[in-house]
Coordinates of C-alpha atoms and ligand atoms in Angstrom, one line a residue:
X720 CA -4.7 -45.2 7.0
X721 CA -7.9 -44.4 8.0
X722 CA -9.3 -41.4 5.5
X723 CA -12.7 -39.8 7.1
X724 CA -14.0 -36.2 8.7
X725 CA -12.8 -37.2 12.4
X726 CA -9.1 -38.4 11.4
X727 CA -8.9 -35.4 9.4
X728 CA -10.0 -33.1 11.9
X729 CA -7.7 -35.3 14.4
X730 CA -4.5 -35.2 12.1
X731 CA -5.0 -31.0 11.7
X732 CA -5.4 -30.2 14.6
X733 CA -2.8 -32.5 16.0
X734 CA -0.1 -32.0 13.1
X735 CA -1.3 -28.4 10.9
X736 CA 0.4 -24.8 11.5
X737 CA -2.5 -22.7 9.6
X738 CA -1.1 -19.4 8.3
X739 CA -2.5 -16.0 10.5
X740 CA -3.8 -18.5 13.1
X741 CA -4.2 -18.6 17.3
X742 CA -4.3 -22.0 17.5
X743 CA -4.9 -21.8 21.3
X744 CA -8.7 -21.2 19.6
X745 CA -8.6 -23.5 16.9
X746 CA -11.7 -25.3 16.8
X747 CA -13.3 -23.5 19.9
X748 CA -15.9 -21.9 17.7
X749 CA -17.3 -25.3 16.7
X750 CA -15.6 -28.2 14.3
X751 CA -13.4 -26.5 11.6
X752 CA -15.0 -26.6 8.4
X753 CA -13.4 -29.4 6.0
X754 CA -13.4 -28.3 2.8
X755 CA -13.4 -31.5 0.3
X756 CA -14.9 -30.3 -2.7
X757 CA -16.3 -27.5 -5.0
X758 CA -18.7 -26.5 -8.0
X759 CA -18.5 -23.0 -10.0
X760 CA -18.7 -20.5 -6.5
X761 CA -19.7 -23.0 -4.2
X762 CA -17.5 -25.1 -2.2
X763 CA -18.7 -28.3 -0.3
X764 CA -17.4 -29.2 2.7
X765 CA -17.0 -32.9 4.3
X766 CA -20.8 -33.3 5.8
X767 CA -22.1 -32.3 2.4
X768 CA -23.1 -28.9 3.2
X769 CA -22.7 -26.3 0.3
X770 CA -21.4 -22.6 1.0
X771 CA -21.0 -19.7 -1.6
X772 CA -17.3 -19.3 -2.0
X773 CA -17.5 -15.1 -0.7
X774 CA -13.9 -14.4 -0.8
X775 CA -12.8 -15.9 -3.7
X776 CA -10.5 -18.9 -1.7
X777 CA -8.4 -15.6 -0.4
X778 CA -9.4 -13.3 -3.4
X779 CA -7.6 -16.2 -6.1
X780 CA -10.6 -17.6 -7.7
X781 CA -11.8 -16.2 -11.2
X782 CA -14.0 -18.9 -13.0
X783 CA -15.3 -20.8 -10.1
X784 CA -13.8 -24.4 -8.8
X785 CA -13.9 -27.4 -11.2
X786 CA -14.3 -25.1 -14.2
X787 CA -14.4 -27.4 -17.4
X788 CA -11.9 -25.4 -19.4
X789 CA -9.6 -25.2 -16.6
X790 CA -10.0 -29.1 -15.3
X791 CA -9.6 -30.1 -19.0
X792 CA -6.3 -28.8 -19.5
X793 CA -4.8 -29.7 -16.1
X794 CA -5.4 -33.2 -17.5
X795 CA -4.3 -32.6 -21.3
X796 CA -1.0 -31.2 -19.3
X797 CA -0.3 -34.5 -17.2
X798 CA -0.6 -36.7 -20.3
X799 CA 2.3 -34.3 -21.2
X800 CA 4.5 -34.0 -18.0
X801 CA 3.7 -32.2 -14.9
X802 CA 6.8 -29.9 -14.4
X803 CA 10.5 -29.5 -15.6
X804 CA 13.2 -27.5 -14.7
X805 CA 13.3 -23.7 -16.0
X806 CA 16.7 -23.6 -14.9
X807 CA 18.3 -23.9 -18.7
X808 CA 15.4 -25.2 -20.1
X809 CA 12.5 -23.9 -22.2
X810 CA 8.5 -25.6 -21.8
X811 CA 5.7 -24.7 -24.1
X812 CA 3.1 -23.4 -21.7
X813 CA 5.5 -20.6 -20.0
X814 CA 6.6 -19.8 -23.1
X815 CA 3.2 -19.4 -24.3
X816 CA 1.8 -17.9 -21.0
X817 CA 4.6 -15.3 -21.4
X818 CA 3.5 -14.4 -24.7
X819 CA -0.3 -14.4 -23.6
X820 CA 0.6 -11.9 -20.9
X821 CA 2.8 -9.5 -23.0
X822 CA 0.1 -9.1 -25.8
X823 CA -1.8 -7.5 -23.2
X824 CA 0.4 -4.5 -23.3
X825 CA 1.4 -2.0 -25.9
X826 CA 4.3 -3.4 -27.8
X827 CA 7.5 -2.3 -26.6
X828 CA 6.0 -1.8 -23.2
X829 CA 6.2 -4.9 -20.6
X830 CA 7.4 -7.2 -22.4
X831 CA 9.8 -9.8 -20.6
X832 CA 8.2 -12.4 -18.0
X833 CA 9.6 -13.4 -15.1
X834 CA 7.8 -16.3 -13.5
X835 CA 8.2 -18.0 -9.7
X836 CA 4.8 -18.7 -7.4
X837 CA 3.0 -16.4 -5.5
X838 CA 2.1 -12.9 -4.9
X839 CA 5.3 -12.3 -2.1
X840 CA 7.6 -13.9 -4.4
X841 CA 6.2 -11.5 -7.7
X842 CA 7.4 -9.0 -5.4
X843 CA 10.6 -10.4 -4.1
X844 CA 11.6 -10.3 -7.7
X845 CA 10.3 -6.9 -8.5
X846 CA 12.6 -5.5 -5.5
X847 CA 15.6 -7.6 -6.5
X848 CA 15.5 -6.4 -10.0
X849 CA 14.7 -2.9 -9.2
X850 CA 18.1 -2.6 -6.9
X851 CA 20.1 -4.8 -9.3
X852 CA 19.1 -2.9 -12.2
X853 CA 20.5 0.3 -10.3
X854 CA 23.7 -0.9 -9.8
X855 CA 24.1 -2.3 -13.7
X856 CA 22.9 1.4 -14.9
X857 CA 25.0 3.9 -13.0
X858 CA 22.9 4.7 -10.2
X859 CA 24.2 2.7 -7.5
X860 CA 23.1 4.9 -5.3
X861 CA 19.3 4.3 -5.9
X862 CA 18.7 1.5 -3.3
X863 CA 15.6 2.5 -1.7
X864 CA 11.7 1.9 -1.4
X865 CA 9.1 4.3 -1.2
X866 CA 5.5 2.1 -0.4
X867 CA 2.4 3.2 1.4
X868 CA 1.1 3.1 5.2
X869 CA -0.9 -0.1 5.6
X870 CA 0.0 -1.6 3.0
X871 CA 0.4 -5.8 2.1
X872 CA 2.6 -7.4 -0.2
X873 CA 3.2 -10.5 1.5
X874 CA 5.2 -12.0 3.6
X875 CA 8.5 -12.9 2.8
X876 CA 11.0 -10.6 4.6
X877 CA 11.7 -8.7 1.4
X878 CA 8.0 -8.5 0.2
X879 CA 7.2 -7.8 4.1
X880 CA 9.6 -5.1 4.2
X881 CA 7.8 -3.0 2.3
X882 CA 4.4 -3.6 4.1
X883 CA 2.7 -1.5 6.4
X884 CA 0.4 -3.5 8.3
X885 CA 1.6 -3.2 12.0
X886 CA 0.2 -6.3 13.2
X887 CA 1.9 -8.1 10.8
X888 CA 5.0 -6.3 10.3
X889 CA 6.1 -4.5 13.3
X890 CA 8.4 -7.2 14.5
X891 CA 10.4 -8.5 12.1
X892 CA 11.1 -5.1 11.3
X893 CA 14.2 -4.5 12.5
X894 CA 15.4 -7.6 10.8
X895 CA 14.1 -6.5 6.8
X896 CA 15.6 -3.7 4.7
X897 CA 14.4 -0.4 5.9
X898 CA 11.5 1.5 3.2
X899 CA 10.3 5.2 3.4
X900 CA 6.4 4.9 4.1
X901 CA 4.2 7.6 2.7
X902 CA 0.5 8.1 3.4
X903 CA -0.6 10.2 0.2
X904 CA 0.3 10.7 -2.7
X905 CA 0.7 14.8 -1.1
X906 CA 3.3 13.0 1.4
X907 CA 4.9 11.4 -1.3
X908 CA 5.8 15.2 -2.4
X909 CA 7.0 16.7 0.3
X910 CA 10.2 13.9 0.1
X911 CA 13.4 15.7 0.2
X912 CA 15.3 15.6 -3.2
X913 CA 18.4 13.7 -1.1
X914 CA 15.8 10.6 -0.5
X915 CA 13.9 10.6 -3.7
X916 CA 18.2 10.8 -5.4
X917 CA 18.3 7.5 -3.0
X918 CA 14.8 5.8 -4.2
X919 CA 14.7 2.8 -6.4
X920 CA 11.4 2.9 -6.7
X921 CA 7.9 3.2 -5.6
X922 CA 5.6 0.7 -4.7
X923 CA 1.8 0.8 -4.3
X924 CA -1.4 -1.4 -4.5
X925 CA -2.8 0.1 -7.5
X926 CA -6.6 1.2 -7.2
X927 CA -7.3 -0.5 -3.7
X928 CA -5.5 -1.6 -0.4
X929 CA -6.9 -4.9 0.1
X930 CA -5.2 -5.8 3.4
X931 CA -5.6 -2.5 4.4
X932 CA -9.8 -3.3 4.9
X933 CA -10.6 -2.9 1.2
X934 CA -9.2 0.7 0.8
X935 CA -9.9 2.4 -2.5
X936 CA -7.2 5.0 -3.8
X937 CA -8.5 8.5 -4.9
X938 CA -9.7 8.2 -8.2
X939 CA -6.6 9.5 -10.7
X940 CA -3.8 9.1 -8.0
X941 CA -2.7 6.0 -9.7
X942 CA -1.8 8.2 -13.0
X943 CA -0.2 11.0 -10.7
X944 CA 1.9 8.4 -8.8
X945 CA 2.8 7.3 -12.1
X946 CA 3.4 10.9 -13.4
X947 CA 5.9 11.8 -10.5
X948 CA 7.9 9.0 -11.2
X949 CA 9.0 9.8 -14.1
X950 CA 9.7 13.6 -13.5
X951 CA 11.8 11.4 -10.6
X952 CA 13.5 8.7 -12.6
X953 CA 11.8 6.3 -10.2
X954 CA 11.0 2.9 -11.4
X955 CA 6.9 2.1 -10.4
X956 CA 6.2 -1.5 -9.2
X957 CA 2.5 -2.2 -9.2
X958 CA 1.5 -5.2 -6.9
X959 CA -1.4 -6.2 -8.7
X960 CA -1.7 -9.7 -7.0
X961 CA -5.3 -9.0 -5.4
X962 CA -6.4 -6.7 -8.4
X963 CA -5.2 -8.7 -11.6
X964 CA -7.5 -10.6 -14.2
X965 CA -10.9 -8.7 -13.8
X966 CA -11.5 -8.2 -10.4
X967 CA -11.8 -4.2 -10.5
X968 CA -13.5 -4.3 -14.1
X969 CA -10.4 -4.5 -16.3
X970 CA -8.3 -7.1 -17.1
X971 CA -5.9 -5.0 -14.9
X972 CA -6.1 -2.7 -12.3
X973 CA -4.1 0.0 -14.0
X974 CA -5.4 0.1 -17.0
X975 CA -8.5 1.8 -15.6
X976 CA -5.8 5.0 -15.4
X977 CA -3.5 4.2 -18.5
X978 CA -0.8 4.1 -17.4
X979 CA 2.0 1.1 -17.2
X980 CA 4.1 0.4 -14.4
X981 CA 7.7 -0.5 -14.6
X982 CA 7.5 -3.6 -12.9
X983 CA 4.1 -5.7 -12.4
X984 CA 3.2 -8.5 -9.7
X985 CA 0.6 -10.9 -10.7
X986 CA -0.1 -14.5 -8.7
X987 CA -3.7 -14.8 -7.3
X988 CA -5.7 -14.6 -10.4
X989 CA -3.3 -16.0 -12.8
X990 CA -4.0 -19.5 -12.6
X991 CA -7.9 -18.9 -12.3
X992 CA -7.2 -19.6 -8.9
X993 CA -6.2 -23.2 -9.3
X994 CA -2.0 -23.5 -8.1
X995 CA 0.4 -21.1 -6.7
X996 CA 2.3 -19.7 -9.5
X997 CA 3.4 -15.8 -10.3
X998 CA 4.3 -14.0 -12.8
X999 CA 6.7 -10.4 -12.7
X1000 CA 6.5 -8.3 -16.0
X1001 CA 9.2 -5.8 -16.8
X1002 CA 10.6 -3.6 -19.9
X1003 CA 12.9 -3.9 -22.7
X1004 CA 15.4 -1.4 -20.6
X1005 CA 15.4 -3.1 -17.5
X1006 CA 15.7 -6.4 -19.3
X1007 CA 19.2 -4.9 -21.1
X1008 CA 21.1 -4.0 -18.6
X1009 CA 21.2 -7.3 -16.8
X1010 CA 22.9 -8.4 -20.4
X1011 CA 26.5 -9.0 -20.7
X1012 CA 29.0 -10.1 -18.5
X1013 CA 28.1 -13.3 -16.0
X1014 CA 28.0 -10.8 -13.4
X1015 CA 25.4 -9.0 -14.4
X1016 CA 23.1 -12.1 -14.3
X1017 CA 19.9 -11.9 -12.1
X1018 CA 20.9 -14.9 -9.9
X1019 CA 17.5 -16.1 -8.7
X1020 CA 15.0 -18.3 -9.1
X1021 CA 13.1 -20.9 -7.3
X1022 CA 12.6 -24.8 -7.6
X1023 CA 9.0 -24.9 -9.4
X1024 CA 9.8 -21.6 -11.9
X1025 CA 7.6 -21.8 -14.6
X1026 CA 5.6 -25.1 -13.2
X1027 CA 4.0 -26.3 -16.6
X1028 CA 0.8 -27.4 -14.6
X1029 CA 0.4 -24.0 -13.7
X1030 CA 1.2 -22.6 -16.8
X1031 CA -0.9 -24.6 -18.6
X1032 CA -4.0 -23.8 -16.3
X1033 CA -3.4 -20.0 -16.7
X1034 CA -3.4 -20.3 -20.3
X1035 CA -6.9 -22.0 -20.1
X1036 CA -8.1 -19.1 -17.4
X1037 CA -7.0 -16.7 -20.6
X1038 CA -8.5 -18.8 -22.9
X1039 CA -11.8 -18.4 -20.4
X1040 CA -11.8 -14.7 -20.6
X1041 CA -12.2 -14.9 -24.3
X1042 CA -14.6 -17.8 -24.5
X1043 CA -17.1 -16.5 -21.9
X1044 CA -17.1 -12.8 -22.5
X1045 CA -16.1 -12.4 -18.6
X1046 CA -14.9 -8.6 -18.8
X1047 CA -18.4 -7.9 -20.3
X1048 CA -20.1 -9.8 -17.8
X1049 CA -18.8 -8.1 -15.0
X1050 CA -20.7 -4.4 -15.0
X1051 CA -24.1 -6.6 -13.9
X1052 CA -22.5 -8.5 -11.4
X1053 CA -20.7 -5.2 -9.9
X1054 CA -24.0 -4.1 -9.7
X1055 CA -25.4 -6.8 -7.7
X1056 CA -22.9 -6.6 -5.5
X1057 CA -23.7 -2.8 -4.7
X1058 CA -27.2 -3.4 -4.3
X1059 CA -27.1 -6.7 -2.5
X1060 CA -24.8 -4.8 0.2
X1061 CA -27.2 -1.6 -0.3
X1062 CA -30.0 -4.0 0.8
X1063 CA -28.4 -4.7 3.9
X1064 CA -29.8 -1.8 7.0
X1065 CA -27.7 -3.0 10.2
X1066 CA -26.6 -0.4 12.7
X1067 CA -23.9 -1.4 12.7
X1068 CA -22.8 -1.4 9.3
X1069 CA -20.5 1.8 9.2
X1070 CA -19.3 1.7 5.6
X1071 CA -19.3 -0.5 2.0
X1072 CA -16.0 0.6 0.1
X1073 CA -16.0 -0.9 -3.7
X1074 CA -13.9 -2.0 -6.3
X1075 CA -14.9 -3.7 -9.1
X1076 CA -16.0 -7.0 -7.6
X1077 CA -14.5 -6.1 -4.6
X1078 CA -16.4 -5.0 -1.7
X1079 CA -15.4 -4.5 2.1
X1080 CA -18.3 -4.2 4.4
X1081 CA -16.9 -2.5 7.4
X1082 CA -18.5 -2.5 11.2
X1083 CA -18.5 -0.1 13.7
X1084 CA -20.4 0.6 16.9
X1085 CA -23.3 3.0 16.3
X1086 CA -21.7 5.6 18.1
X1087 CA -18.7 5.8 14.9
X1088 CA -16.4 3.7 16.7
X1089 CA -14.5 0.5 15.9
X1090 CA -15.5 -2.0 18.0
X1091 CA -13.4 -3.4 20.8
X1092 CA -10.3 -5.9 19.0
X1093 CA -11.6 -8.4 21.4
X1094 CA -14.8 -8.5 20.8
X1095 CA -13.5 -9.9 17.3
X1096 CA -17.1 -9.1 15.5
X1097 CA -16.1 -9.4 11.9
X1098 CA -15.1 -13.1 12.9
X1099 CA -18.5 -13.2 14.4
X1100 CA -20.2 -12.5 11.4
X1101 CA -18.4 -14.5 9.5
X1102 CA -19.0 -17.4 11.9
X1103 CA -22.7 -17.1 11.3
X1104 CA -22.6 -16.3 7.7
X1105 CA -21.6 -20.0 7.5
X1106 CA -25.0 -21.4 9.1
X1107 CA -26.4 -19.2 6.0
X1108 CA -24.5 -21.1 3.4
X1109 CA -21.9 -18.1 2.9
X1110 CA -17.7 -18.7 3.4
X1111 CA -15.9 -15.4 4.0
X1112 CA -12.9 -13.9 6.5
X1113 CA -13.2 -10.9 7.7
X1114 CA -9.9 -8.1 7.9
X1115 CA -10.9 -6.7 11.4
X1116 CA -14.3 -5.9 11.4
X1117 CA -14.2 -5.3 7.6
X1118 CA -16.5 -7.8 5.6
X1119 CA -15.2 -9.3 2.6
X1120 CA -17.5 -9.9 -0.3
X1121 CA -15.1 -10.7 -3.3
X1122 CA -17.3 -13.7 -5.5
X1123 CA -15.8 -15.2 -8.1
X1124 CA -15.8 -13.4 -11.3
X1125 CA -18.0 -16.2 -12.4
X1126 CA -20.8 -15.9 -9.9
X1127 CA -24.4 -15.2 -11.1
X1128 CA -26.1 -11.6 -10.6
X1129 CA -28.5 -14.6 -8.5
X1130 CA -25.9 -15.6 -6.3
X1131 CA -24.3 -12.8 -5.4
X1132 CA -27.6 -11.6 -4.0
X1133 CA -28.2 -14.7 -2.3
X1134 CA -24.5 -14.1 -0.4
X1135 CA -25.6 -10.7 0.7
X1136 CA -28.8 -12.0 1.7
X1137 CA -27.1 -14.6 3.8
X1138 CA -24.9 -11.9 5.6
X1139 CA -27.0 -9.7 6.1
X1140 CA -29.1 -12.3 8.2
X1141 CA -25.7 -13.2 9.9
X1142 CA -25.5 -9.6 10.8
X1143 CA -28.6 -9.3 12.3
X1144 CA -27.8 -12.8 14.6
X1145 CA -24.4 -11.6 15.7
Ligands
PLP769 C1 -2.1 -11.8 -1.4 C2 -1.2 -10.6 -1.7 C3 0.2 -10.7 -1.8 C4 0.9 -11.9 -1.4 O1 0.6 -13.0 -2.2 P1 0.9 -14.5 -1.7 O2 0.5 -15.3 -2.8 O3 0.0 -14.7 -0.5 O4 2.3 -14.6 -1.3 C5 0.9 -9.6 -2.2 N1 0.2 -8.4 -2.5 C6 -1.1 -8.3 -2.5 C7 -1.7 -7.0 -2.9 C8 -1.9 -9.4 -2.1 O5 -3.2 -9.3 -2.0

């Protein structure tokens, strides 16, 4: 089998269904990019040429690619075994990833794991749980979803169920389970007492849509959400899939407003970015009542729960943290990030919303309006970013700047450097 650029190129475009795609223009804008190889927040593609990774691989890298720490124990791992059923069987690294994760929290807080592989499937779980703990507690009645306009937690039909991304979701809706969608949290008050009697729980990206263009929440809403839950007897799911393991400052998102949800998401992050796995944290009291009886078993799972590969890279991505100081390190990097995008006078640069190390450039026509769909400029931009050394994808015309958490102050400037000169050729 012949291995080289021009069979690979041949084979995917001949053979590959990329996710989000039009392939109709697949490859018009010049040869796809073949990625083939990567150092800290730099990837290399199959011609050799180096880019600065600006979204993170889709917002999942943390240490950069071939970290040490991270390389070293995929390898200690394989000399073990590379994966084993969790389906009435214990492994050391998931059981010590779920202990890793728990010591996070406050004892007696989130404390049972529940592990299966990416961000929609963190969710899928959350849901199931949330309805069967319902029924195993008295409340049957409690079987719906409150979750916000625009927003993205995958897209499985349960996870997509709750999303509010029009594009995406508007038609497969009919064929999902039917969620209330509130804009605010002022919307979120003004639900009649039947529904919120009806409501399993809420549902929210905590501190920032990212989907939804890098949208930051009010600051404090988080805690409020949180606060009329409880006077509701609502469980709180918080998908944390984009905002887990550093990216908005903290380890997690909702620490920056202490408070604890009832039910967490975590996949991007969680294996430094290195293989799909997910984790969903609950409580003690949602973990009890699915005790007893066979029937009140959580029937579900999937085929690669608890992958030991993945587990074991996670655990080094903790270790990481620790070793490196990466928390610490991340104020000066932040900062680059704002002045690097500060640096940048374009027209038609409407507005920089920021997270942590988050940051959505977002485009508009001078006059304040978007600019037509099909002029598709944030693909522009990101098209000529790449002749400046810089990877990114664009939501609309929002810019996304998300480096790895490991990315010098130096770099970081250098990728704002290098879009702010493709701004000024598209
Ligand atoms: C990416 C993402 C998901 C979905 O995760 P997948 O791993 O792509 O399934 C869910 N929620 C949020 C907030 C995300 O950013």
């Amino acid at each position: 089998m012949r291995r080289d650029v021009d069979s690979w190129r041949e084979w995917d475009r001949e053979h590959c269904w990329h996710p989000f795609t039009q392939h109709a223009e697949w490859g018009m804008a010049g040869e796809e990019v073949v990625l083939v190889g990567g150092e800290g927040p730099w990837l290399i593609d199959a011609e050799g040429r180096r880019y600065f990774d600006g979204n993170s691989s889709i917002w999942t890298n943390i240490h950069g690619h071939r970290h040490p720490g991270l390389d070293a124990a995929l390898r200690t791992q394989l000399d073990e075994i590379a994966h084993t059923s969790f389906l009435g069987f214990a492994n050391p690294r998931a059981a010590e990833l779920a202990k890793r994760l728990v010591d996070f929290f406050p004892p007696g807080t989130l404390e049972r794991v529940f592990f299966s592989d990416d961000g929609s499937t963190a969710v899928e779980v959350a849901i199931k749980m949330a309805i069967q703990y319902r029924q195993q507690s008295g409340e049957p009645e409690r079987t719906g979803f409150i979750s916000f306009e625009n927003a993205y937690h995958g897209d499985t039909m349960g996870a997509a169920s709750l999303g509010g991304v029009s594009l995406f979701f508007d038609r497969f809706r009919s064929f999902g389970f039917p969620a209330t969608r509130v804009a605010s949290l002022a919307d979120l008050r003004t639900l009649s007492a039947a529904e919120i009697a009806s409501t399993a729980a809420v549902v929210v990206e905590p501190l920032i849509q990212g989907v939804n263009e890098m949208r930051p929440w009010p600051v404090g809403q988080l805690a409020e959400i949180r606060d009329w839950c409880d006077e509701q007897g609502v469980h709180l799911i918080l998908d944390e899939v984009m905002t887990g393991f550093g990216r908005t400052g903290t380890m997690f998102a909702c620490q920056q407003e202490s408070i604890l949800p009832d039910f967490l998401c975590l996949a991007k992050g969680l294996t430094g970015g290195y293989l799909p796995l997910a984790a969903t944290l609950t409580t003690g009291p949602v973990f009890e009542a699915f005790l007893g009886d066979r029937d009140r078993t959580f029937y579900y799972g999937h085929s690669y729960t608890a992958n030991q590969l993945g587990c074991a890279v996670a655990l080094a991505s903790l270790d990481v943290f620790e070793e490196e100081r990466v928390l610490e390190g991340l104020p000066a990097r932040v900062e680059a990030l704002v002045q690097g995008l500060k640096a940048i006078v374009h027209p038609s640069v409407h507005e920089v919303r920021y997270c942590g190390l988050i940051a959505g450039l977002e485009l508009r026509q001078e006059s304040g309006e978007r600019f037509p769909g099909e002029e598709h400029m944030g693909e522009r931009v990101c098209l000529a970013a790449r002749a400046h050394g810089l990877l990114t994808r664009p939501i609309r015309d929002t810019i996304v700047m998300m480096p790895p958490l490991c990315s010098t102050t130096e770099e970081i400037t250098g990728a704002c450097e290098a879009l702010g000169a493709a701004l000024d050729e598209a």
